[in-house]
PDB file of C-alpha atoms in Angstrom:
ATOM      1  CA  MET A 242      -2.629 -60.586  32.022  1.00  0.00           C
ATOM      2  CA  GLY A 243      -4.193 -60.897  28.573  1.00  0.00           C
ATOM      3  CA  ARG A 244      -3.251 -59.469  25.210  1.00  0.00           C
ATOM      4  CA  GLN A 245      -4.233 -55.858  26.054  1.00  0.00           C
ATOM      5  CA  GLY A 246      -2.350 -55.966  29.356  1.00  0.00           C
ATOM      6  CA  HIS A 247       0.821 -57.202  27.612  1.00  0.00           C
ATOM      7  CA  ALA A 248       0.480 -54.463  24.995  1.00  0.00           C
ATOM      8  CA  ALA A 249       0.119 -51.810  27.712  1.00  0.00           C
ATOM      9  CA  LEU A 250       3.120 -53.235  29.582  1.00  0.00           C
ATOM     10  CA  ARG A 251       5.278 -53.140  26.452  1.00  0.00           C
ATOM     11  CA  GLN A 252       4.094 -49.613  25.647  1.00  0.00           C
ATOM     12  CA  ARG A 253       5.066 -48.335  29.079  1.00  0.00           C
ATOM     13  CA  TYR A 254       8.293 -50.327  29.511  1.00  0.00           C
ATOM     14  CA  HIS A 255      10.281 -50.613  26.284  1.00  0.00           C
ATOM     15  CA  ASP A 256      12.641 -53.534  25.724  1.00  0.00           C
ATOM     16  CA  VAL A 257      11.209 -55.842  28.396  1.00  0.00           C
ATOM     17  CA  ALA A 258      13.411 -58.922  28.707  1.00  0.00           C
ATOM     18  CA  ASP A 259      11.461 -61.045  31.187  1.00  0.00           C
ATOM     19  CA  ARG A 260       8.480 -61.063  33.565  1.00  0.00           C
ATOM     20  CA  ARG A 261       7.812 -62.971  36.817  1.00  0.00           C
ATOM     21  CA  GLN A 262       4.955 -63.175  39.330  1.00  0.00           C
ATOM     22  CA  LEU A 263       6.340 -62.073  42.692  1.00  0.00           C
ATOM     23  CA  ASP A 264       4.123 -63.063  45.584  1.00  0.00           C
ATOM     24  CA  ASP A 265       0.875 -64.205  47.159  1.00  0.00           C
ATOM     25  CA  ASP A 266      -0.839 -61.000  48.291  1.00  0.00           C
ATOM     26  CA  ASP A 267      -3.710 -62.505  50.268  1.00  0.00           C
ATOM     27  CA  CYS A 268      -1.457 -65.097  51.992  1.00  0.00           C
ATOM     28  CA  ASP A 269      -3.658 -68.076  51.122  1.00  0.00           C
ATOM     29  CA  GLY A 270      -0.683 -70.069  49.817  1.00  0.00           C
ATOM     30  CA  LYS A 271      -1.772 -69.729  46.194  1.00  0.00           C
ATOM     31  CA  VAL A 272      -0.966 -67.277  43.436  1.00  0.00           C
ATOM     32  CA  ASN A 273      -4.354 -66.883  41.741  1.00  0.00           C
ATOM     33  CA  GLU A 274      -7.007 -64.406  40.621  1.00  0.00           C
ATOM     34  CA  LYS A 275      -7.545 -63.259  44.244  1.00  0.00           C
ATOM     35  CA  ASP A 276      -4.041 -61.761  44.391  1.00  0.00           C
ATOM     36  CA  ILE A 277      -2.992 -58.350  43.179  1.00  0.00           C
ATOM     37  CA  PRO A 278      -0.709 -59.200  40.247  1.00  0.00           C
ATOM     38  CA  GLU A 279       2.912 -58.286  40.886  1.00  0.00           C
ATOM     39  CA  ILE A 280       5.342 -58.629  38.057  1.00  0.00           C
ATOM     40  CA  VAL A 281       9.128 -58.400  38.197  1.00  0.00           C
ATOM     41  CA  PHE A 282      11.117 -57.808  35.028  1.00  0.00           C
ATOM     42  CA  SER A 283      14.267 -56.238  33.622  1.00  0.00           C
ATOM     43  CA  THR A 284      14.393 -53.601  30.911  1.00  0.00           C
ATOM     44  CA  PHE A 285      17.166 -52.215  28.765  1.00  0.00           C
ATOM     45  CA  THR A 286      17.599 -49.321  26.369  1.00  0.00           C
ATOM     46  CA  ALA A 287      18.692 -48.907  22.766  1.00  0.00           C
ATOM     47  CA  GLY A 288      18.808 -52.646  22.111  1.00  0.00           C
ATOM     48  CA  GLY A 289      21.459 -53.195  24.804  1.00  0.00           C
ATOM     49  CA  TYR A 290      19.911 -56.374  26.204  1.00  0.00           C
ATOM     50  CA  TYR A 291      23.287 -57.423  27.609  1.00  0.00           C
ATOM     51  CA  LYS A 292      24.070 -54.470  29.888  1.00  0.00           C
ATOM     52  CA  GLN A 293      22.760 -51.777  32.226  1.00  0.00           C
ATOM     53  CA  GLY A 294      19.429 -53.457  33.002  1.00  0.00           C
ATOM     54  CA  THR A 295      16.838 -51.855  35.245  1.00  0.00           C
ATOM     55  CA  LEU A 296      14.962 -54.164  37.613  1.00  0.00           C
ATOM     56  CA  HIS A 297      11.268 -53.291  37.950  1.00  0.00           C
ATOM     57  CA  ALA A 298       8.441 -54.572  40.133  1.00  0.00           C
ATOM     58  CA  ILE A 299       4.930 -53.448  39.301  1.00  0.00           C
ATOM     59  CA  SER A 300       1.391 -54.327  40.323  1.00  0.00           C
ATOM     60  CA  LEU A 301      -1.829 -54.000  38.421  1.00  0.00           C
ATOM     61  CA  LYS A 302      -4.502 -52.593  40.701  1.00  0.00           C
ATOM     62  CA  ASP A 303      -7.922 -51.356  39.598  1.00  0.00           C
ATOM     63  CA  GLY A 304      -6.778 -51.509  35.981  1.00  0.00           C
ATOM     64  CA  ALA A 305      -3.712 -49.303  36.480  1.00  0.00           C
ATOM     65  CA  PHE A 306      -0.028 -50.102  36.781  1.00  0.00           C
ATOM     66  CA  VAL A 307       1.485 -49.296  40.169  1.00  0.00           C
ATOM     67  CA  ASP A 308       5.277 -49.080  40.416  1.00  0.00           C
ATOM     68  CA  LYS A 309       6.646 -50.998  43.406  1.00  0.00           C
ATOM     69  CA  PHE A 310      10.287 -50.237  42.570  1.00  0.00           C
ATOM     70  CA  SER A 311      12.680 -49.521  39.723  1.00  0.00           C
ATOM     71  CA  ILE A 312      16.396 -50.031  40.326  1.00  0.00           C
ATOM     72  CA  PRO A 313      18.628 -48.902  37.455  1.00  0.00           C
ATOM     73  CA  ASN A 314      21.846 -50.574  36.326  1.00  0.00           C
ATOM     74  CA  VAL A 315      21.642 -53.746  38.447  1.00  0.00           C
ATOM     75  CA  THR A 316      21.009 -56.570  35.963  1.00  0.00           C
ATOM     76  CA  GLN A 317      22.153 -58.066  32.685  1.00  0.00           C
ATOM     77  CA  PRO A 318      18.577 -58.148  31.384  1.00  0.00           C
ATOM     78  CA  GLY A 319      18.940 -60.540  28.468  1.00  0.00           C
ATOM     79  CA  ALA A 320      19.598 -63.562  30.663  1.00  0.00           C
ATOM     80  CA  GLY A 321      16.256 -63.586  32.462  1.00  0.00           C
ATOM     81  CA  LEU A 322      15.175 -63.791  36.076  1.00  0.00           C
ATOM     82  CA  ALA A 323      14.127 -66.492  38.522  1.00  0.00           C
ATOM     83  CA  ALA A 324      12.103 -66.113  41.714  1.00  0.00           C
ATOM     84  CA  ALA A 325      11.641 -68.318  44.779  1.00  0.00           C
ATOM     85  CA  ASP A 326      11.834 -68.110  48.560  1.00  0.00           C
ATOM     86  CA  LEU A 327      15.587 -68.422  49.126  1.00  0.00           C
ATOM     87  CA  ASP A 328      15.800 -67.507  52.812  1.00  0.00           C
ATOM     88  CA  ALA A 329      12.694 -69.245  54.205  1.00  0.00           C
ATOM     89  CA  ASP A 330      10.923 -65.998  55.123  1.00  0.00           C
ATOM     90  CA  GLY A 331       7.820 -66.898  53.087  1.00  0.00           C
ATOM     91  CA  VAL A 332       8.467 -64.209  50.465  1.00  0.00           C
ATOM     92  CA  PRO A 333      10.083 -64.892  47.085  1.00  0.00           C
ATOM     93  CA  GLU A 334      13.473 -63.428  46.264  1.00  0.00           C
ATOM     94  CA  ILE A 335      14.550 -62.504  42.726  1.00  0.00           C
ATOM     95  CA  VAL A 336      17.720 -63.828  41.077  1.00  0.00           C
ATOM     96  CA  GLY A 337      19.310 -62.481  37.915  1.00  0.00           C
ATOM     97  CA  CYS A 338      22.599 -61.906  36.175  1.00  0.00           C
ATOM     98  CA  MET A 339      24.635 -58.961  37.464  1.00  0.00           C
ATOM     99  CA  ASN A 340      25.025 -55.706  35.596  1.00  0.00           C
ATOM    100  CA  PRO A 341      28.298 -55.783  33.636  1.00  0.00           C
ATOM    101  CA  GLY A 342      28.881 -52.029  33.826  1.00  0.00           C
ATOM    102  CA  PRO A 343      28.442 -49.135  31.386  1.00  0.00           C
ATOM    103  CA  ALA A 344      30.774 -50.484  28.709  1.00  0.00           C
ATOM    104  CA  GLY A 345      29.444 -54.014  29.018  1.00  0.00           C
ATOM    105  CA  ASN A 346      32.867 -55.342  29.939  1.00  0.00           C
ATOM    106  CA  SER A 347      33.715 -54.337  33.510  1.00  0.00           C
ATOM    107  CA  CYS A 348      33.242 -57.885  34.745  1.00  0.00           C
ATOM    108  CA  CYS A 349      33.080 -60.006  31.702  1.00  0.00           C
ATOM    109  CA  ASP A 350      33.356 -60.376  27.945  1.00  0.00           C
ATOM    110  CA  ALA A 351      32.506 -57.554  25.520  1.00  0.00           C
ATOM    111  CA  VAL A 352      28.819 -58.416  25.181  1.00  0.00           C
ATOM    112  CA  ALA A 353      28.366 -59.395  28.835  1.00  0.00           C
ATOM    113  CA  GLN A 354      27.567 -63.034  28.303  1.00  0.00           C
ATOM    114  CA  ASN A 355      29.594 -63.986  31.367  1.00  0.00           C
ATOM    115  CA  THR A 356      28.509 -62.003  34.414  1.00  0.00           C
ATOM    116  CA  GLY A 357      28.076 -62.792  38.084  1.00  0.00           C
ATOM    117  CA  VAL A 358      24.781 -63.537  39.843  1.00  0.00           C
ATOM    118  CA  ILE A 359      22.755 -61.201  42.067  1.00  0.00           C
ATOM    119  CA  ALA A 360      19.805 -61.967  44.362  1.00  0.00           C
ATOM    120  CA  PHE A 361      17.308 -59.363  45.543  1.00  0.00           C
ATOM    121  CA  LYS A 362      14.800 -59.340  48.387  1.00  0.00           C
ATOM    122  CA  ALA A 363      11.175 -58.728  47.353  1.00  0.00           C
ATOM    123  CA  ASP A 364      11.596 -55.010  48.153  1.00  0.00           C
ATOM    124  CA  GLY A 365      14.498 -54.697  45.684  1.00  0.00           C
ATOM    125  CA  THR A 366      17.346 -54.593  48.201  1.00  0.00           C
ATOM    126  CA  THR A 367      20.301 -56.871  47.532  1.00  0.00           C
ATOM    127  CA  LEU A 368      20.286 -60.227  49.339  1.00  0.00           C
ATOM    128  CA  TRP A 369      23.661 -61.422  47.975  1.00  0.00           C
ATOM    129  CA  THR A 370      25.991 -61.319  44.999  1.00  0.00           C
ATOM    130  CA  GLN A 371      28.258 -63.950  43.479  1.00  0.00           C
ATOM    131  CA  PRO A 372      30.622 -62.016  41.195  1.00  0.00           C
ATOM    132  CA  ASP A 373      33.169 -64.801  40.505  1.00  0.00           C
ATOM    133  CA  THR A 374      32.902 -65.238  36.732  1.00  0.00           C
ATOM    134  CA  THR A 375      35.456 -68.038  36.783  1.00  0.00           C
ATOM    135  CA  LYS A 376      32.801 -70.138  38.540  1.00  0.00           C
ATOM    136  CA  VAL A 377      29.444 -68.742  37.402  1.00  0.00           C
ATOM    137  CA  HIS A 378      28.658 -67.778  33.834  1.00  0.00           C
ATOM    138  CA  CYS A 379      25.418 -65.879  34.086  1.00  0.00           C
ATOM    139  CA  GLY A 380      24.436 -64.519  30.705  1.00  0.00           C
ATOM    140  CA  TYR A 381      25.578 -67.636  28.908  1.00  0.00           C
ATOM    141  CA  GLU A 382      23.142 -69.424  31.209  1.00  0.00           C
ATOM    142  CA  ALA A 383      20.081 -68.055  32.989  1.00  0.00           C
ATOM    143  CA  PRO A 384      19.628 -68.743  36.699  1.00  0.00           C
ATOM    144  CA  VAL A 385      17.100 -71.362  37.790  1.00  0.00           C
ATOM    145  CA  ILE A 386      16.056 -72.216  41.338  1.00  0.00           C
ATOM    146  CA  GLY A 387      15.263 -75.575  42.935  1.00  0.00           C
ATOM    147  CA  ASP A 388      16.223 -77.925  45.731  1.00  0.00           C
ATOM    148  CA  VAL A 389      18.698 -79.770  43.519  1.00  0.00           C
ATOM    149  CA  ASP A 390      20.480 -81.720  46.255  1.00  0.00           C
ATOM    150  CA  GLN A 391      17.236 -82.336  48.175  1.00  0.00           C
ATOM    151  CA  ASP A 392      18.471 -80.932  51.468  1.00  0.00           C
ATOM    152  CA  GLY A 393      15.297 -78.891  51.993  1.00  0.00           C
ATOM    153  CA  GLN A 394      16.977 -75.610  50.979  1.00  0.00           C
ATOM    154  CA  PRO A 395      16.785 -74.025  47.525  1.00  0.00           C
ATOM    155  CA  GLU A 396      19.850 -73.713  45.334  1.00  0.00           C
ATOM    156  CA  VAL A 397      20.463 -71.440  42.373  1.00  0.00           C
ATOM    157  CA  LEU A 398      21.777 -73.252  39.340  1.00  0.00           C
ATOM    158  CA  VAL A 399      23.657 -71.257  36.707  1.00  0.00           C
ATOM    159  CA  GLY A 400      24.950 -73.537  33.978  1.00  0.00           C
ATOM    160  CA  TRP A 401      26.966 -76.202  35.773  1.00  0.00           C
ATOM    161  CA  THR A 402      27.495 -74.277  39.016  1.00  0.00           C
ATOM    162  CA  LEU A 403      25.250 -74.773  42.029  1.00  0.00           C
ATOM    163  CA  LEU A 404      24.969 -71.827  44.457  1.00  0.00           C
ATOM    164  CA  ASP A 405      23.598 -71.774  47.993  1.00  0.00           C
ATOM    165  CA  GLY A 406      20.231 -69.992  47.769  1.00  0.00           C
ATOM    166  CA  LYS A 407      20.622 -68.161  51.091  1.00  0.00           C
ATOM    167  CA  THR A 408      24.185 -66.876  50.610  1.00  0.00           C
ATOM    168  CA  GLY A 409      25.181 -67.216  46.946  1.00  0.00           C
ATOM    169  CA  ALA A 410      28.241 -69.273  47.930  1.00  0.00           C
ATOM    170  CA  VAL A 411      29.374 -71.877  45.412  1.00  0.00           C
ATOM    171  CA  LYS A 412      28.203 -75.298  46.633  1.00  0.00           C
ATOM    172  CA  LYS A 413      29.340 -77.388  43.702  1.00  0.00           C
ATOM    173  CA  GLU A 414      30.945 -77.025  40.300  1.00  0.00           C
ATOM    174  CA  ILE A 415      30.386 -79.751  37.761  1.00  0.00           C
ATOM    175  CA  ASP A 416      32.311 -80.298  34.566  1.00  0.00           C
ATOM    176  CA  PRO A 417      29.796 -81.873  32.186  1.00  0.00           C
ATOM    177  CA  ALA A 418      32.586 -82.932  29.820  1.00  0.00           C
ATOM    178  CA  THR A 419      33.996 -85.438  32.307  1.00  0.00           C
ATOM    179  CA  PRO A 420      32.473 -88.804  33.218  1.00  0.00           C
ATOM    180  CA  GLY A 421      32.733 -87.867  36.909  1.00  0.00           C
ATOM    181  CA  GLY A 422      30.842 -84.653  36.266  1.00  0.00           C
ATOM    182  CA  ARG A 423      28.026 -86.451  34.539  1.00  0.00           C
ATOM    183  CA  SER A 424      27.713 -89.183  37.141  1.00  0.00           C
ATOM    184  CA  SER A 425      27.909 -86.824  40.127  1.00  0.00           C
ATOM    185  CA  TRP A 426      25.249 -84.574  38.612  1.00  0.00           C
ATOM    186  CA  ALA A 427      23.048 -87.565  37.866  1.00  0.00           C
ATOM    187  CA  SER A 428      23.387 -88.845  41.427  1.00  0.00           C
ATOM    188  CA  ALA A 429      22.465 -85.427  42.814  1.00  0.00           C
ATOM    189  CA  THR A 430      19.215 -85.372  40.840  1.00  0.00           C
ATOM    190  CA  SER A 431      18.270 -89.014  40.337  1.00  0.00           C
ATOM    191  CA  THR A 432      16.567 -89.397  43.721  1.00  0.00           C
ATOM    192  CA  ALA A 433      13.821 -86.905  42.834  1.00  0.00           C
ATOM    193  CA  THR A 434      10.315 -88.187  43.385  1.00  0.00           C
ATOM    194  CA  ALA A 435       7.202 -87.404  41.409  1.00  0.00           C
ATOM    195  CA  CYS A 436       4.315 -85.584  43.061  1.00  0.00           C
ATOM    196  CA  SER A 437       1.211 -87.679  43.649  1.00  0.00           C
ATOM    197  CA  THR A 438      -2.148 -86.397  42.548  1.00  0.00           C
TER     198      THR A 438
END
């Protein structure tokens, strides 16, 4: 986007917590200079990076920002976002930490460092939620996406909890403080292979 583009983005959207490229507009299988840039990010107000985040998707077309959507009060913006195709439809979904509510404590601790997880379709509609904060600790940990167990389907990892990418259901909880937790996590990831060039 360049230095001037970032400055314009920050001028228009105050308190931007995170940015992500959303999709491949010309369907050539690559996100590159031929695509219309789409950026997904959360914002917050008055320094409240831990509550009441607004999810935005914008494009930059012909030198101007175009709003795709803005959905208020859906994220905990300080934890960041992740994006990947979770449901095999060829379009990336967006995963973030859930909004903790107006007081910052409707689901979690006072500064919302322990919220649930929410996944959105590329149009901003909700794909799934995982609100169980006894299992997921979004806010303390940011969501990341990958095929951790190498079953061909993406998972969402939040801290030591692995969620099914399509449904948000808990697939596995791992206690890193126990020898069994360490070894089972290692066995789930140790079969990864490097890409050849």
